[in-house]
Amino acid sequence: MDVATNIKWTIESIKKMINMPLFTLIKTSREILEKNFPRNEIQLSALFNAKSGACSENCAFCSQSIKWNTNAAKTKLCSADEVRKAAKKAKAAGASRLCFAAAWRGLQDRNVKQVVDIIKAIKEEGLTSCASLGLLSEDKAKALKDAGLDFYNHNIESSKNYYAKMVTTHTFEDRISTVNNASKAGLKVCCGGIIGMGESIDDRIEMLAELANMNPQPKSVPINILNPIKGTPVANKYKPIDSFDIIRVIATARMLMPKSYIRLSAGREFMGKELQAMCLFSGANSIFYGDKLLTTPNANPMNDIDLINQLDIKVEKIN
């Protein structure tokens, strides 16, 4: 099956896709993965929390909101030297990409110079750079592009309707506007979402449709499994998502976005190696790698390397 990247995907067509017999879905998505990424490689992407906590937004799934009592650390934006140390560590561990994130509503004028210095530090270490800095205007997107930033991350998180149930301090349209501003500036877009936070299957389909119909499609698509952090409104509210539902989302994302990196992101610490292997077989070809994500533990790096070796997958090298 050959899937184009320039067609308008409908909700009905995606619904038929995600509800295919499971083995047929997996077989098809695997063929698409092998066609577009024939080297059988996995991308290791490191994540660094450059500014933690005290975020003004009320995202129900996030431990860093000032609205929730989660005991998340509260720090100021770190220095370029601190990020450089993180970049060196990530590179030594085999990562080819470093994403740095800041917990705030969006990038402000007073922070631009410091962020530019952080980008330059990452690039000087030879890593692909990615920034996740909240809402972004056109002029600031251009400033990041001029500084050498490769990717901008801004997830849509869920469907438009369900997103409004999770966040009220900004809108779904605000998120789409930020993604569009990054694209217009020439930045590659990293955009995905979260599953397992009480959304319906239709919400997952609508989220995938929104991602697949972006022009251009996101180059990286992080698929996060909800980590129900104590103190957030979603803690202990929803039962864990079924493993086969995770596989269906990964496989469908691969079919809809054949040339994108589909990244297993948050929640891998709860996934056994067999489920991770099935996700990698079904279409995922990137993981967040390292012992910590933003405020939560990540899958053990040594276990990741063992799994990669057991599956005979090569680690993608730095270009």
Short mmCIF file of C-alpha atoms in Angstrom, two decimals:
data_model
loop_
_atom_site.label_atom_id
_atom_site.label_comp_id
_atom_site.label_asym_id
_atom_site.label_seq_id
_atom_site.Cartn_x
_atom_site.Cartn_y
_atom_site.Cartn_z
CA MET A 1 0.00 0.00 0.00
CA ASP A 2 1.41 3.36 -1.06
CA VAL A 3 0.19 6.32 0.98
CA ALA A 4 0.54 9.87 -0.28
CA THR A 5 1.36 12.79 1.98
CA ASN A 6 -0.50 15.46 0.01
CA ILE A 7 -4.08 14.22 0.21
CA LYS A 8 -6.89 15.44 2.45
CA TRP A 9 -7.67 12.72 4.95
CA THR A 10 -11.28 12.39 6.03
CA ILE A 11 -12.51 11.18 9.40
CA GLU A 12 -14.29 8.28 7.70
CA SER A 13 -11.19 7.10 5.84
CA ILE A 14 -9.10 7.17 9.04
CA LYS A 15 -11.84 5.39 10.98
CA LYS A 16 -11.78 2.56 8.43
CA MET A 17 -8.00 2.46 8.67
CA ILE A 18 -7.70 2.31 12.47
CA ASN A 19 -10.45 -0.33 12.64
CA MET A 20 -8.86 -2.67 10.09
CA PRO A 21 -8.24 -6.24 11.33
CA LEU A 22 -5.25 -5.78 13.62
CA PHE A 23 -2.82 -8.02 11.72
CA THR A 24 -3.79 -6.39 8.41
CA LEU A 25 -3.24 -2.95 9.91
CA ILE A 26 0.15 -3.92 11.34
CA LYS A 27 1.28 -5.64 8.12
CA THR A 28 0.34 -2.58 6.05
CA SER A 29 1.95 -0.06 8.38
CA ARG A 30 5.12 -2.15 8.54
CA GLU A 31 5.41 -2.16 4.76
CA ILE A 32 5.07 1.63 4.72
CA LEU A 33 7.72 2.02 7.42
CA GLU A 34 10.19 -0.22 5.54
CA LYS A 35 9.57 1.61 2.26
CA ASN A 36 10.21 5.07 3.71
CA PHE A 37 12.87 4.14 6.29
CA PRO A 38 14.67 1.17 4.69
CA ARG A 39 17.75 1.30 6.94
CA ASN A 40 15.98 -0.30 9.94
CA GLU A 41 17.16 2.49 12.25
CA ILE A 42 15.79 4.11 15.38
CA GLN A 43 16.28 7.75 16.26
CA LEU A 44 17.32 8.44 19.86
CA SER A 45 16.08 11.85 20.98
CA ALA A 46 17.04 13.35 24.34
CA LEU A 47 14.84 15.78 26.26
CA PHE A 48 16.04 18.54 28.60
CA ASN A 49 13.89 20.64 30.93
CA ALA A 50 15.37 24.11 30.51
CA LYS A 51 12.79 25.88 32.66
CA SER A 52 10.64 23.89 35.07
CA GLY A 53 7.33 24.55 36.79
CA ALA A 54 5.24 27.63 37.65
CA CYS A 55 3.56 27.61 34.24
CA SER A 56 0.51 29.88 34.06
CA GLU A 57 -1.48 27.48 31.86
CA ASN A 58 -3.95 24.94 33.26
CA CYS A 59 -3.30 21.86 31.11
CA ALA A 60 -4.96 19.10 33.16
CA PHE A 61 -2.35 16.52 32.19
CA CYS A 62 0.72 18.60 33.05
CA SER A 63 2.60 18.53 36.35
CA GLN A 64 4.21 21.91 35.68
CA SER A 65 1.08 24.04 35.88
CA ILE A 66 1.06 26.47 38.78
CA LYS A 67 -2.62 25.58 39.19
CA TRP A 68 -1.88 22.05 40.48
CA ASN A 69 -0.18 20.86 43.63
CA THR A 70 2.34 18.42 42.16
CA ASN A 71 5.58 19.47 43.85
CA ALA A 72 7.19 19.98 40.45
CA ALA A 73 10.48 21.87 40.69
CA LYS A 74 10.31 25.58 39.87
CA THR A 75 13.37 26.93 38.09
CA LYS A 76 14.33 29.87 35.89
CA LEU A 77 15.47 29.42 32.30
CA CYS A 78 18.84 27.71 32.48
CA SER A 79 22.06 28.90 30.90
CA ALA A 80 23.48 27.82 27.56
CA ASP A 81 26.34 26.14 29.42
CA GLU A 82 23.91 23.88 31.30
CA VAL A 83 22.28 22.85 28.05
CA ARG A 84 25.69 22.28 26.48
CA LYS A 85 26.51 19.81 29.27
CA ALA A 86 23.20 18.03 28.61
CA ALA A 87 23.98 17.95 24.89
CA LYS A 88 27.41 16.41 25.49
CA LYS A 89 25.88 13.76 27.75
CA ALA A 90 23.13 12.97 25.25
CA LYS A 91 25.59 12.72 22.38
CA ALA A 92 27.89 10.41 24.36
CA ALA A 93 24.90 8.15 25.07
CA GLY A 94 24.08 7.89 21.36
CA ALA A 95 21.35 10.50 20.91
CA SER A 96 21.36 12.47 17.67
CA ARG A 97 18.83 15.07 18.73
CA LEU A 98 18.20 17.24 21.80
CA CYS A 99 14.90 18.92 22.54
CA PHE A 100 14.83 21.58 25.25
CA ALA A 101 11.58 22.67 26.83
CA ALA A 102 10.41 25.59 28.95
CA ALA A 103 7.29 25.61 31.11
CA TRP A 104 5.55 28.90 30.40
CA ARG A 105 2.73 30.22 28.21
CA GLY A 106 5.05 31.23 25.40
CA LEU A 107 8.40 32.71 24.44
CA GLN A 108 8.74 36.36 25.53
CA ASP A 109 11.07 39.07 24.20
CA ARG A 110 13.21 39.03 27.34
CA ASN A 111 14.03 35.34 26.82
CA VAL A 112 14.90 35.35 23.12
CA LYS A 113 18.64 36.05 23.43
CA GLN A 114 19.10 33.34 26.06
CA VAL A 115 17.18 30.85 23.93
CA VAL A 116 19.29 31.76 20.90
CA ASP A 117 22.44 31.04 22.92
CA ILE A 118 20.98 27.66 23.95
CA ILE A 119 20.29 26.77 20.32
CA LYS A 120 23.84 27.66 19.32
CA ALA A 121 25.25 25.52 22.14
CA ILE A 122 23.30 22.47 20.94
CA LYS A 123 24.32 23.02 17.33
CA GLU A 124 27.97 23.42 18.30
CA GLU A 125 27.81 19.94 19.85
CA GLY A 126 26.65 18.56 16.50
CA LEU A 127 23.13 17.58 17.55
CA THR A 128 19.83 18.28 15.83
CA SER A 129 18.10 20.98 17.87
CA CYS A 130 14.46 21.10 18.88
CA ALA A 131 12.71 23.64 21.11
CA SER A 132 9.42 23.36 22.97
CA LEU A 133 8.68 26.85 24.25
CA GLY A 134 4.90 27.18 24.18
CA LEU A 135 2.96 29.62 22.02
CA LEU A 136 5.06 31.26 19.32
CA SER A 137 4.51 34.37 17.20
CA GLU A 138 5.72 34.72 13.60
CA ASP A 139 8.55 37.09 14.48
CA LYS A 140 9.88 34.87 17.26
CA ALA A 141 9.65 31.81 15.02
CA LYS A 142 11.81 33.64 12.50
CA ALA A 143 14.32 34.58 15.23
CA LEU A 144 14.64 30.91 16.22
CA LYS A 145 15.09 29.88 12.60
CA ASP A 146 17.77 32.54 12.10
CA ALA A 147 19.54 31.19 15.21
CA GLY A 148 19.82 27.77 13.59
CA LEU A 149 16.97 25.90 15.28
CA ASP A 150 16.00 22.78 13.35
CA PHE A 151 12.65 21.74 14.90
CA TYR A 152 9.91 23.40 16.89
CA ASN A 153 7.75 21.16 19.09
CA HIS A 154 4.18 22.09 19.87
CA ASN A 155 1.73 19.22 20.35
CA ILE A 156 -1.98 19.52 19.67
CA GLU A 157 -2.49 16.87 22.41
CA SER A 158 -5.97 15.65 21.36
CA SER A 159 -8.98 16.45 19.19
CA LYS A 160 -10.26 20.01 19.13
CA ASN A 161 -13.34 19.15 21.20
CA TYR A 162 -11.54 17.08 23.81
CA TYR A 163 -8.70 19.58 24.13
CA ALA A 164 -11.19 22.17 25.38
CA LYS A 165 -12.00 19.81 28.26
CA MET A 166 -8.33 19.58 29.24
CA VAL A 167 -7.24 23.22 28.88
CA THR A 168 -9.08 26.55 29.20
CA THR A 169 -6.27 29.13 29.46
CA HIS A 170 -5.59 28.94 25.72
CA THR A 171 -7.38 27.38 22.77
CA PHE A 172 -6.79 24.59 20.30
CA GLU A 173 -6.62 27.29 17.62
CA ASP A 174 -3.75 28.93 19.54
CA ARG A 175 -1.85 25.65 19.20
CA ILE A 176 -2.55 25.41 15.48
CA SER A 177 -1.46 29.02 15.01
CA THR A 178 1.89 28.28 16.71
CA VAL A 179 2.46 25.25 14.47
CA ASN A 180 1.66 27.35 11.40
CA ASN A 181 3.99 30.15 12.52
CA ALA A 182 6.84 27.68 12.95
CA SER A 183 6.23 26.22 9.49
CA LYS A 184 6.04 29.64 7.86
CA ALA A 185 9.41 30.53 9.37
CA GLY A 186 10.96 27.44 7.75
CA LEU A 187 11.25 25.39 10.93
CA LYS A 188 10.54 21.68 10.81
CA VAL A 189 7.55 20.85 12.97
CA CYS A 190 7.40 18.28 15.76
CA CYS A 191 3.74 17.81 16.66
CA GLY A 192 1.81 14.96 18.24
CA GLY A 193 -0.49 14.25 21.14
CA ILE A 194 -1.49 12.25 24.19
CA ILE A 195 -3.65 9.14 24.37
CA GLY A 196 -5.12 7.47 27.43
CA MET A 197 -6.56 10.55 29.13
CA GLY A 198 -10.22 9.60 28.79
CA GLU A 199 -10.65 10.55 25.14
CA SER A 200 -12.82 8.47 22.82
CA ILE A 201 -11.57 6.55 19.80
CA ASP A 202 -13.21 9.25 17.68
CA ASP A 203 -11.09 11.86 19.49
CA ARG A 204 -7.95 9.89 18.59
CA ILE A 205 -9.08 9.71 14.97
CA GLU A 206 -9.76 13.46 14.87
CA MET A 207 -6.33 14.17 16.39
CA LEU A 208 -4.64 12.00 13.76
CA ALA A 209 -6.65 13.71 11.02
CA GLU A 210 -5.53 17.13 12.25
CA LEU A 211 -1.87 16.03 12.23
CA ALA A 212 -2.02 14.23 8.87
CA ASN A 213 -3.74 17.16 7.15
CA MET A 214 -1.13 19.70 8.22
CA ASN A 215 0.74 21.18 5.27
CA PRO A 216 3.52 20.23 5.48
CA GLN A 217 3.00 17.20 7.67
CA PRO A 218 5.00 17.18 10.92
CA LYS A 219 8.47 15.74 10.47
CA SER A 220 8.26 14.28 13.98
CA VAL A 221 5.10 12.97 15.65
CA PRO A 222 5.42 12.22 19.38
CA ILE A 223 2.78 9.82 20.69
CA ASN A 224 2.53 10.16 24.46
CA ILE A 225 0.74 7.78 26.82
CA LEU A 226 -0.78 9.63 29.75
CA ASN A 227 1.30 9.54 32.91
CA PRO A 228 -1.36 10.32 35.56
CA ILE A 229 0.76 12.47 37.88
CA LYS A 230 -0.51 12.90 41.43
CA GLY A 231 -1.93 16.37 41.97
CA THR A 232 -3.16 16.88 38.39
CA PRO A 233 -6.89 16.70 37.59
CA VAL A 234 -6.39 13.52 35.52
CA ALA A 235 -4.58 11.57 38.25
CA ASN A 236 -6.30 8.24 38.99
CA LYS A 237 -9.27 9.30 36.86
CA TYR A 238 -8.90 6.98 33.88
CA LYS A 239 -8.02 3.33 33.55
CA PRO A 240 -4.80 2.53 31.61
CA ILE A 241 -5.19 2.47 27.85
CA ASP A 242 -5.34 -0.96 26.23
CA SER A 243 -2.11 -2.13 24.57
CA PHE A 244 -3.82 -2.92 21.27
CA ASP A 245 -5.28 0.61 21.19
CA ILE A 246 -1.74 2.00 21.48
CA ILE A 247 -0.56 -0.20 18.60
CA ARG A 248 -3.53 0.88 16.46
CA VAL A 249 -2.71 4.57 16.98
CA ILE A 250 0.98 4.03 16.12
CA ALA A 251 0.21 1.96 13.02
CA THR A 252 -2.41 4.42 11.79
CA ALA A 253 -0.09 7.37 12.36
CA ARG A 254 2.54 5.60 10.24
CA MET A 255 0.07 5.02 7.42
CA LEU A 256 -1.13 8.62 7.49
CA MET A 257 2.33 10.18 7.82
CA PRO A 258 4.66 7.75 6.02
CA LYS A 259 7.74 9.98 5.95
CA SER A 260 7.52 11.28 9.54
CA TYR A 261 9.40 10.06 12.58
CA ILE A 262 6.76 8.53 14.83
CA ARG A 263 8.13 8.82 18.36
CA LEU A 264 7.25 6.71 21.40
CA SER A 265 7.36 9.42 24.03
CA ALA A 266 5.95 9.73 27.56
CA GLY A 267 4.57 6.59 29.15
CA ARG A 268 7.19 4.13 27.95
CA GLU A 269 8.18 3.40 31.54
CA PHE A 270 4.82 1.62 31.90
CA MET A 271 5.20 -0.38 28.68
CA GLY A 272 6.80 -3.81 28.67
CA LYS A 273 9.43 -4.62 26.07
CA GLU A 274 6.97 -6.73 24.10
CA LEU A 275 4.53 -3.82 23.66
CA GLN A 276 7.37 -1.46 22.74
CA ALA A 277 8.63 -4.00 20.22
CA MET A 278 5.19 -4.22 18.61
CA CYS A 279 4.97 -0.42 18.42
CA LEU A 280 8.40 -0.28 16.76
CA PHE A 281 7.39 -3.03 14.34
CA SER A 282 4.10 -1.26 13.58
CA GLY A 283 5.53 2.11 12.66
CA ALA A 284 7.38 3.90 15.45
CA ASN A 285 11.02 4.67 14.66
CA SER A 286 12.04 7.13 17.37
CA ILE A 287 12.06 7.24 21.17
CA PHE A 288 12.79 9.77 23.86
CA TYR A 289 15.97 8.35 25.35
CA GLY A 290 17.43 9.02 28.79
CA ASP A 291 16.55 8.38 32.42
CA LYS A 292 14.21 11.39 32.72
CA LEU A 293 11.69 13.28 30.63
CA LEU A 294 10.61 16.73 31.87
CA THR A 295 9.50 15.96 35.42
CA THR A 296 8.92 12.21 35.31
CA PRO A 297 11.13 9.12 34.97
CA ASN A 298 11.67 7.64 31.52
CA ALA A 299 12.31 4.05 30.51
CA ASN A 300 15.71 2.82 31.69
CA PRO A 301 18.34 3.65 29.01
CA MET A 302 20.15 0.33 29.51
CA ASN A 303 16.88 -1.52 28.95
CA ASP A 304 16.37 0.54 25.80
CA ILE A 305 19.76 -0.48 24.43
CA ASP A 306 19.09 -4.12 25.31
CA LEU A 307 15.76 -3.96 23.47
CA ILE A 308 17.28 -2.27 20.43
CA ASN A 309 19.96 -4.96 20.29
CA GLN A 310 17.43 -7.78 20.76
CA LEU A 311 15.38 -6.40 17.86
CA ASP A 312 18.49 -5.97 15.65
CA ILE A 313 17.70 -2.32 15.05
CA LYS A 314 20.49 0.12 14.27
CA VAL A 315 20.77 3.45 16.09
CA GLU A 316 20.53 6.36 13.68
CA LYS A 317 23.81 8.23 13.53
CA ILE A 318 24.30 11.97 13.70
CA ASN A 319 24.37 13.44 10.19
#
